[in-house]
Amino acid sequence: MLPALAALAALDLEALRLDVLGRLVLAVILGGAIGLEREQQGKEAGLRTHILICLGAALFTVISVEMIDPAGNWPPGDVSRIAANVVTGVGFIGAGVILQSRGRVRGLTTAATIWTVAALGVAAGAAQYVAAVGATVLMLVVLIPLRWWERRSEASEPED
């Protein structure tokens, strides 16, 4: 029988690794908070995209952390390369939302949120809860109040 099914049958909660599930749920919540803001702004990458990027980054991080045995020994190779490749891979996704049209570049903020949401996922997957939640709050401060301030200052600028 599969170990997870055996643990479920025996109600061995420690073997079920609910802590890992908690990390993944946190990633969904944090990615969702940023994705909801992007969705409300009508951006190309919205709620589901940000959730999936954050969840995927968290899952890759959990997998890389789980590769270390209980004695703290690393397997052959460098498991930190998994997180490094998340950064690279997400960069390609972010590049896909940047558009240039009529001399204007659009999508830079969305690309930056995609990249940063992946970092939130890595933090959640590595059980760095304070860093993950704190960075989410800071991202929302950058996205919401600063957008209001930018629009207000643009409206108050005199025209040439």
mmCIF file with all atom_site columns, C-alpha atoms in Angstrom:
data_model
loop_
_atom_site.group_PDB
_atom_site.id
_atom_site.type_symbol
_atom_site.label_atom_id
_atom_site.label_alt_id
_atom_site.label_comp_id
_atom_site.label_asym_id
_atom_site.label_entity_id
_atom_site.label_seq_id
_atom_site.pdbx_PDB_ins_code
_atom_site.Cartn_x
_atom_site.Cartn_y
_atom_site.Cartn_z
_atom_site.occupancy
_atom_site.B_iso_or_equiv
_atom_site.pdbx_formal_charge
_atom_site.auth_seq_id
_atom_site.auth_comp_id
_atom_site.auth_asym_id
_atom_site.auth_atom_id
_atom_site.pdbx_PDB_model_num
ATOM 1   C CA . MET A 1 1   ? 0.000  0.000  0.000   1.00 0.00 ? 1   MET A CA 1
ATOM 2   C CA . LEU A 1 2   ? 1.207  3.519  -0.697  1.00 0.00 ? 2   LEU A CA 1
ATOM 3   C CA . PRO A 1 3   ? 2.760  5.216  2.363   1.00 0.00 ? 3   PRO A CA 1
ATOM 4   C CA . ALA A 1 4   ? 0.273  8.096  2.263   1.00 0.00 ? 4   ALA A CA 1
ATOM 5   C CA . LEU A 1 5   ? -2.668 5.708  2.156   1.00 0.00 ? 5   LEU A CA 1
ATOM 6   C CA . ALA A 1 6   ? -1.180 3.657  4.968   1.00 0.00 ? 6   ALA A CA 1
ATOM 7   C CA . ALA A 1 7   ? -0.731 6.820  7.026   1.00 0.00 ? 7   ALA A CA 1
ATOM 8   C CA . LEU A 1 8   ? -4.294 7.861  6.318   1.00 0.00 ? 8   LEU A CA 1
ATOM 9   C CA . ALA A 1 9   ? -5.553 4.452  7.352   1.00 0.00 ? 9   ALA A CA 1
ATOM 10  C CA . ALA A 1 10  ? -3.592 4.663  10.594  1.00 0.00 ? 10  ALA A CA 1
ATOM 11  C CA . LEU A 1 11  ? -4.450 8.374  11.027  1.00 0.00 ? 11  LEU A CA 1
ATOM 12  C CA . ASP A 1 12  ? -0.772 9.156  11.393  1.00 0.00 ? 12  ASP A CA 1
ATOM 13  C CA . LEU A 1 13  ? -1.031 12.920 10.884  1.00 0.00 ? 13  LEU A CA 1
ATOM 14  C CA . GLU A 1 14  ? 2.720  13.445 11.034  1.00 0.00 ? 14  GLU A CA 1
ATOM 15  C CA . ALA A 1 15  ? 3.256  11.050 8.135   1.00 0.00 ? 15  ALA A CA 1
ATOM 16  C CA . LEU A 1 16  ? 0.590  12.876 6.116   1.00 0.00 ? 16  LEU A CA 1
ATOM 17  C CA . ARG A 1 17  ? 2.810  15.977 6.217   1.00 0.00 ? 17  ARG A CA 1
ATOM 18  C CA . LEU A 1 18  ? 0.080  18.506 6.855   1.00 0.00 ? 18  LEU A CA 1
ATOM 19  C CA . ASP A 1 19  ? 2.840  21.082 7.323   1.00 0.00 ? 19  ASP A CA 1
ATOM 20  C CA . VAL A 1 20  ? 3.651  20.694 3.624   1.00 0.00 ? 20  VAL A CA 1
ATOM 21  C CA . LEU A 1 21  ? 0.000  21.097 2.713   1.00 0.00 ? 21  LEU A CA 1
ATOM 22  C CA . GLY A 1 22  ? -0.085 24.226 4.874   1.00 0.00 ? 22  GLY A CA 1
ATOM 23  C CA . ARG A 1 23  ? 2.838  25.703 2.935   1.00 0.00 ? 23  ARG A CA 1
ATOM 24  C CA . LEU A 1 24  ? 1.063  25.051 -0.346  1.00 0.00 ? 24  LEU A CA 1
ATOM 25  C CA . VAL A 1 25  ? -2.209 26.531 0.938   1.00 0.00 ? 25  VAL A CA 1
ATOM 26  C CA . LEU A 1 26  ? -0.316 29.625 2.107   1.00 0.00 ? 26  LEU A CA 1
ATOM 27  C CA . ALA A 1 27  ? 1.177  29.956 -1.382  1.00 0.00 ? 27  ALA A CA 1
ATOM 28  C CA . VAL A 1 28  ? -2.320 29.805 -2.899  1.00 0.00 ? 28  VAL A CA 1
ATOM 29  C CA . ILE A 1 29  ? -3.567 32.505 -0.504  1.00 0.00 ? 29  ILE A CA 1
ATOM 30  C CA . LEU A 1 30  ? -0.600 34.828 -1.053  1.00 0.00 ? 30  LEU A CA 1
ATOM 31  C CA . GLY A 1 31  ? -0.546 34.365 -4.822  1.00 0.00 ? 31  GLY A CA 1
ATOM 32  C CA . GLY A 1 32  ? -4.308 34.868 -4.820  1.00 0.00 ? 32  GLY A CA 1
ATOM 33  C CA . ALA A 1 33  ? -4.029 38.180 -2.972  1.00 0.00 ? 33  ALA A CA 1
ATOM 34  C CA . ILE A 1 34  ? -1.691 39.569 -5.617  1.00 0.00 ? 34  ILE A CA 1
ATOM 35  C CA . GLY A 1 35  ? -3.587 37.934 -8.477  1.00 0.00 ? 35  GLY A CA 1
ATOM 36  C CA . LEU A 1 36  ? -6.873 39.407 -7.285  1.00 0.00 ? 36  LEU A CA 1
ATOM 37  C CA . GLU A 1 37  ? -5.406 42.907 -7.408  1.00 0.00 ? 37  GLU A CA 1
ATOM 38  C CA . ARG A 1 38  ? -4.087 42.267 -10.934 1.00 0.00 ? 38  ARG A CA 1
ATOM 39  C CA . GLU A 1 39  ? -7.442 40.782 -11.975 1.00 0.00 ? 39  GLU A CA 1
ATOM 40  C CA . GLN A 1 40  ? -9.295 43.860 -10.693 1.00 0.00 ? 40  GLN A CA 1
ATOM 41  C CA . GLN A 1 41  ? -7.007 46.022 -12.818 1.00 0.00 ? 41  GLN A CA 1
ATOM 42  C CA . GLY A 1 42  ? -7.847 43.964 -15.911 1.00 0.00 ? 42  GLY A CA 1
ATOM 43  C CA . LYS A 1 43  ? -4.262 42.790 -16.418 1.00 0.00 ? 43  LYS A CA 1
ATOM 44  C CA . GLU A 1 44  ? -3.232 39.931 -18.690 1.00 0.00 ? 44  GLU A CA 1
ATOM 45  C CA . ALA A 1 45  ? -2.052 37.757 -15.807 1.00 0.00 ? 45  ALA A CA 1
ATOM 46  C CA . GLY A 1 46  ? -4.722 37.664 -13.128 1.00 0.00 ? 46  GLY A CA 1
ATOM 47  C CA . LEU A 1 47  ? -5.947 35.574 -10.238 1.00 0.00 ? 47  LEU A CA 1
ATOM 48  C CA . ARG A 1 48  ? -5.434 32.042 -11.547 1.00 0.00 ? 48  ARG A CA 1
ATOM 49  C CA . THR A 1 49  ? -2.085 32.792 -13.159 1.00 0.00 ? 49  THR A CA 1
ATOM 50  C CA . HIS A 1 50  ? -0.616 34.306 -10.006 1.00 0.00 ? 50  HIS A CA 1
ATOM 51  C CA . ILE A 1 51  ? -1.986 31.496 -7.837  1.00 0.00 ? 51  ILE A CA 1
ATOM 52  C CA . LEU A 1 52  ? -0.536 28.815 -10.099 1.00 0.00 ? 52  LEU A CA 1
ATOM 53  C CA . ILE A 1 53  ? 2.874  30.482 -10.314 1.00 0.00 ? 53  ILE A CA 1
ATOM 54  C CA . CYS A 1 54  ? 3.068  30.880 -6.534  1.00 0.00 ? 54  CYS A CA 1
ATOM 55  C CA . LEU A 1 55  ? 1.843  27.327 -5.934  1.00 0.00 ? 55  LEU A CA 1
ATOM 56  C CA . GLY A 1 56  ? 4.261  25.872 -8.486  1.00 0.00 ? 56  GLY A CA 1
ATOM 57  C CA . ALA A 1 57  ? 7.220  27.725 -7.000  1.00 0.00 ? 57  ALA A CA 1
ATOM 58  C CA . ALA A 1 58  ? 6.221  26.557 -3.508  1.00 0.00 ? 58  ALA A CA 1
ATOM 59  C CA . LEU A 1 59  ? 5.882  22.962 -4.675  1.00 0.00 ? 59  LEU A CA 1
ATOM 60  C CA . PHE A 1 60  ? 9.289  22.989 -6.360  1.00 0.00 ? 60  PHE A CA 1
ATOM 61  C CA . THR A 1 61  ? 10.782 24.437 -3.186  1.00 0.00 ? 61  THR A CA 1
ATOM 62  C CA . VAL A 1 62  ? 9.112  21.829 -0.965  1.00 0.00 ? 62  VAL A CA 1
ATOM 63  C CA . ILE A 1 63  ? 10.437 19.112 -3.239  1.00 0.00 ? 63  ILE A CA 1
ATOM 64  C CA . SER A 1 64  ? 13.963 20.513 -3.086  1.00 0.00 ? 64  SER A CA 1
ATOM 65  C CA . VAL A 1 65  ? 13.804 20.858 0.714   1.00 0.00 ? 65  VAL A CA 1
ATOM 66  C CA . GLU A 1 66  ? 12.493 17.295 1.030   1.00 0.00 ? 66  GLU A CA 1
ATOM 67  C CA . MET A 1 67  ? 15.531 16.013 -0.863  1.00 0.00 ? 67  MET A CA 1
ATOM 68  C CA . ILE A 1 68  ? 17.620 16.698 2.264   1.00 0.00 ? 68  ILE A CA 1
ATOM 69  C CA . ASP A 1 69  ? 17.556 13.675 4.543   1.00 0.00 ? 69  ASP A CA 1
ATOM 70  C CA . PRO A 1 70  ? 16.653 13.995 8.257   1.00 0.00 ? 70  PRO A CA 1
ATOM 71  C CA . ALA A 1 71  ? 20.340 14.020 9.225   1.00 0.00 ? 71  ALA A CA 1
ATOM 72  C CA . GLY A 1 72  ? 20.776 17.185 7.146   1.00 0.00 ? 72  GLY A CA 1
ATOM 73  C CA . ASN A 1 73  ? 22.787 15.515 4.396   1.00 0.00 ? 73  ASN A CA 1
ATOM 74  C CA . TRP A 1 74  ? 22.313 16.816 0.910   1.00 0.00 ? 74  TRP A CA 1
ATOM 75  C CA . PRO A 1 75  ? 21.954 14.368 -1.955  1.00 0.00 ? 75  PRO A CA 1
ATOM 76  C CA . PRO A 1 76  ? 24.533 14.404 -4.729  1.00 0.00 ? 76  PRO A CA 1
ATOM 77  C CA . GLY A 1 77  ? 24.193 17.650 -6.624  1.00 0.00 ? 77  GLY A CA 1
ATOM 78  C CA . ASP A 1 78  ? 22.895 20.974 -5.448  1.00 0.00 ? 78  ASP A CA 1
ATOM 79  C CA . VAL A 1 79  ? 19.183 21.044 -4.624  1.00 0.00 ? 79  VAL A CA 1
ATOM 80  C CA . SER A 1 80  ? 19.226 24.849 -4.439  1.00 0.00 ? 80  SER A CA 1
ATOM 81  C CA . ARG A 1 81  ? 19.405 24.737 -8.232  1.00 0.00 ? 81  ARG A CA 1
ATOM 82  C CA . ILE A 1 82  ? 15.676 23.933 -8.233  1.00 0.00 ? 82  ILE A CA 1
ATOM 83  C CA . ALA A 1 83  ? 14.811 27.335 -6.732  1.00 0.00 ? 83  ALA A CA 1
ATOM 84  C CA . ALA A 1 84  ? 17.316 29.032 -9.046  1.00 0.00 ? 84  ALA A CA 1
ATOM 85  C CA . ASN A 1 85  ? 15.617 27.458 -12.047 1.00 0.00 ? 85  ASN A CA 1
ATOM 86  C CA . VAL A 1 86  ? 12.219 28.634 -10.797 1.00 0.00 ? 86  VAL A CA 1
ATOM 87  C CA . VAL A 1 87  ? 13.551 32.193 -11.073 1.00 0.00 ? 87  VAL A CA 1
ATOM 88  C CA . THR A 1 88  ? 14.777 31.579 -14.611 1.00 0.00 ? 88  THR A CA 1
ATOM 89  C CA . GLY A 1 89  ? 11.634 29.806 -15.762 1.00 0.00 ? 89  GLY A CA 1
ATOM 90  C CA . VAL A 1 90  ? 9.321  32.429 -14.356 1.00 0.00 ? 90  VAL A CA 1
ATOM 91  C CA . GLY A 1 91  ? 11.386 35.089 -16.097 1.00 0.00 ? 91  GLY A CA 1
ATOM 92  C CA . PHE A 1 92  ? 10.306 33.598 -19.415 1.00 0.00 ? 92  PHE A CA 1
ATOM 93  C CA . ILE A 1 93  ? 6.646  33.750 -18.393 1.00 0.00 ? 93  ILE A CA 1
ATOM 94  C CA . GLY A 1 94  ? 7.060  37.359 -17.304 1.00 0.00 ? 94  GLY A CA 1
ATOM 95  C CA . ALA A 1 95  ? 8.745  38.257 -20.576 1.00 0.00 ? 95  ALA A CA 1
ATOM 96  C CA . GLY A 1 96  ? 5.682  36.939 -22.383 1.00 0.00 ? 96  GLY A CA 1
ATOM 97  C CA . VAL A 1 97  ? 3.389  39.543 -20.814 1.00 0.00 ? 97  VAL A CA 1
ATOM 98  C CA . ILE A 1 98  ? 5.564  42.524 -21.792 1.00 0.00 ? 98  ILE A CA 1
ATOM 99  C CA . LEU A 1 99  ? 4.257  44.144 -24.950 1.00 0.00 ? 99  LEU A CA 1
ATOM 100 C CA . GLN A 1 100 ? 5.523  47.008 -27.057 1.00 0.00 ? 100 GLN A CA 1
ATOM 101 C CA . SER A 1 101 ? 3.042  48.951 -29.100 1.00 0.00 ? 101 SER A CA 1
ATOM 102 C CA . ARG A 1 102 ? 3.137  52.436 -30.607 1.00 0.00 ? 102 ARG A CA 1
ATOM 103 C CA . GLY A 1 103 ? 6.340  53.312 -28.802 1.00 0.00 ? 103 GLY A CA 1
ATOM 104 C CA . ARG A 1 104 ? 4.988  52.326 -25.365 1.00 0.00 ? 104 ARG A CA 1
ATOM 105 C CA . VAL A 1 105 ? 5.973  49.339 -23.286 1.00 0.00 ? 105 VAL A CA 1
ATOM 106 C CA . ARG A 1 106 ? 3.157  47.676 -21.359 1.00 0.00 ? 106 ARG A CA 1
ATOM 107 C CA . GLY A 1 107 ? 3.108  44.821 -18.886 1.00 0.00 ? 107 GLY A CA 1
ATOM 108 C CA . LEU A 1 108 ? 6.275  45.565 -16.924 1.00 0.00 ? 108 LEU A CA 1
ATOM 109 C CA . THR A 1 109 ? 4.458  45.718 -13.578 1.00 0.00 ? 109 THR A CA 1
ATOM 110 C CA . THR A 1 110 ? 2.597  42.501 -14.338 1.00 0.00 ? 110 THR A CA 1
ATOM 111 C CA . ALA A 1 111 ? 5.881  40.813 -15.276 1.00 0.00 ? 111 ALA A CA 1
ATOM 112 C CA . ALA A 1 112 ? 7.395  42.050 -12.011 1.00 0.00 ? 112 ALA A CA 1
ATOM 113 C CA . THR A 1 113 ? 4.459  40.707 -10.007 1.00 0.00 ? 113 THR A CA 1
ATOM 114 C CA . ILE A 1 114 ? 4.800  37.319 -11.695 1.00 0.00 ? 114 ILE A CA 1
ATOM 115 C CA . TRP A 1 115 ? 8.490  37.188 -10.797 1.00 0.00 ? 115 TRP A CA 1
ATOM 116 C CA . THR A 1 116 ? 7.870  38.344 -7.228  1.00 0.00 ? 116 THR A CA 1
ATOM 117 C CA . VAL A 1 117 ? 4.939  35.957 -6.733  1.00 0.00 ? 117 VAL A CA 1
ATOM 118 C CA . ALA A 1 118 ? 7.312  33.122 -7.611  1.00 0.00 ? 118 ALA A CA 1
ATOM 119 C CA . ALA A 1 119 ? 9.585  34.383 -4.824  1.00 0.00 ? 119 ALA A CA 1
ATOM 120 C CA . LEU A 1 120 ? 6.585  34.347 -2.470  1.00 0.00 ? 120 LEU A CA 1
ATOM 121 C CA . GLY A 1 121 ? 6.023  30.725 -3.421  1.00 0.00 ? 121 GLY A CA 1
ATOM 122 C CA . VAL A 1 122 ? 9.654  29.852 -2.762  1.00 0.00 ? 122 VAL A CA 1
ATOM 123 C CA . ALA A 1 123 ? 9.437  31.550 0.651   1.00 0.00 ? 123 ALA A CA 1
ATOM 124 C CA . ALA A 1 124 ? 6.201  29.733 1.540   1.00 0.00 ? 124 ALA A CA 1
ATOM 125 C CA . GLY A 1 125 ? 7.634  26.410 0.348   1.00 0.00 ? 125 GLY A CA 1
ATOM 126 C CA . ALA A 1 126 ? 10.742 26.967 2.490   1.00 0.00 ? 126 ALA A CA 1
ATOM 127 C CA . ALA A 1 127 ? 8.548  27.706 5.552   1.00 0.00 ? 127 ALA A CA 1
ATOM 128 C CA . GLN A 1 128 ? 9.680  31.335 5.641   1.00 0.00 ? 128 GLN A CA 1
ATOM 129 C CA . TYR A 1 129 ? 6.196  32.467 6.652   1.00 0.00 ? 129 TYR A CA 1
ATOM 130 C CA . VAL A 1 130 ? 7.020  35.942 7.982   1.00 0.00 ? 130 VAL A CA 1
ATOM 131 C CA . ALA A 1 131 ? 9.015  36.781 4.868   1.00 0.00 ? 131 ALA A CA 1
ATOM 132 C CA . ALA A 1 132 ? 6.272  35.471 2.567   1.00 0.00 ? 132 ALA A CA 1
ATOM 133 C CA . VAL A 1 133 ? 3.399  37.278 4.299   1.00 0.00 ? 133 VAL A CA 1
ATOM 134 C CA . GLY A 1 134 ? 5.431  40.455 4.823   1.00 0.00 ? 134 GLY A CA 1
ATOM 135 C CA . ALA A 1 135 ? 6.484  40.583 1.180   1.00 0.00 ? 135 ALA A CA 1
ATOM 136 C CA . THR A 1 136 ? 2.861  40.073 0.108   1.00 0.00 ? 136 THR A CA 1
ATOM 137 C CA . VAL A 1 137 ? 1.750  43.031 2.235   1.00 0.00 ? 137 VAL A CA 1
ATOM 138 C CA . LEU A 1 138 ? 4.560  45.151 0.789   1.00 0.00 ? 138 LEU A CA 1
ATOM 139 C CA . MET A 1 139 ? 3.599  44.136 -2.745  1.00 0.00 ? 139 MET A CA 1
ATOM 140 C CA . LEU A 1 140 ? 0.007  45.173 -2.122  1.00 0.00 ? 140 LEU A CA 1
ATOM 141 C CA . VAL A 1 141 ? 1.216  48.521 -0.755  1.00 0.00 ? 141 VAL A CA 1
ATOM 142 C CA . VAL A 1 142 ? 3.267  49.029 -3.913  1.00 0.00 ? 142 VAL A CA 1
ATOM 143 C CA . LEU A 1 143 ? 0.402  48.007 -6.198  1.00 0.00 ? 143 LEU A CA 1
ATOM 144 C CA . ILE A 1 144 ? -2.571 49.767 -4.601  1.00 0.00 ? 144 ILE A CA 1
ATOM 145 C CA . PRO A 1 145 ? -1.648 53.012 -2.784  1.00 0.00 ? 145 PRO A CA 1
ATOM 146 C CA . LEU A 1 146 ? 1.239  53.812 -5.105  1.00 0.00 ? 146 LEU A CA 1
ATOM 147 C CA . ARG A 1 147 ? -0.986 53.399 -8.188  1.00 0.00 ? 147 ARG A CA 1
ATOM 148 C CA . TRP A 1 148 ? -3.406 55.911 -6.657  1.00 0.00 ? 148 TRP A CA 1
ATOM 149 C CA . TRP A 1 149 ? -0.531 58.303 -5.923  1.00 0.00 ? 149 TRP A CA 1
ATOM 150 C CA . GLU A 1 150 ? 0.890  57.934 -9.469  1.00 0.00 ? 150 GLU A CA 1
ATOM 151 C CA . ARG A 1 151 ? -2.473 58.698 -11.063 1.00 0.00 ? 151 ARG A CA 1
ATOM 152 C CA . ARG A 1 152 ? -3.018 61.662 -8.801  1.00 0.00 ? 152 ARG A CA 1
ATOM 153 C CA . SER A 1 153 ? 0.412  63.145 -9.530  1.00 0.00 ? 153 SER A CA 1
ATOM 154 C CA . GLU A 1 154 ? -0.006 62.573 -13.285 1.00 0.00 ? 154 GLU A CA 1
ATOM 155 C CA . ALA A 1 155 ? -3.350 64.395 -13.198 1.00 0.00 ? 155 ALA A CA 1
ATOM 156 C CA . SER A 1 156 ? -1.845 67.361 -11.362 1.00 0.00 ? 156 SER A CA 1
ATOM 157 C CA . GLU A 1 157 ? 1.058  67.845 -13.791 1.00 0.00 ? 157 GLU A CA 1
ATOM 158 C CA . PRO A 1 158 ? 0.637  70.881 -16.062 1.00 0.00 ? 158 PRO A CA 1
ATOM 159 C CA . GLU A 1 159 ? 0.344  70.141 -19.759 1.00 0.00 ? 159 GLU A CA 1
ATOM 160 C CA . ASP A 1 160 ? 2.936  71.509 -22.188 1.00 0.00 ? 160 ASP A CA 1
#
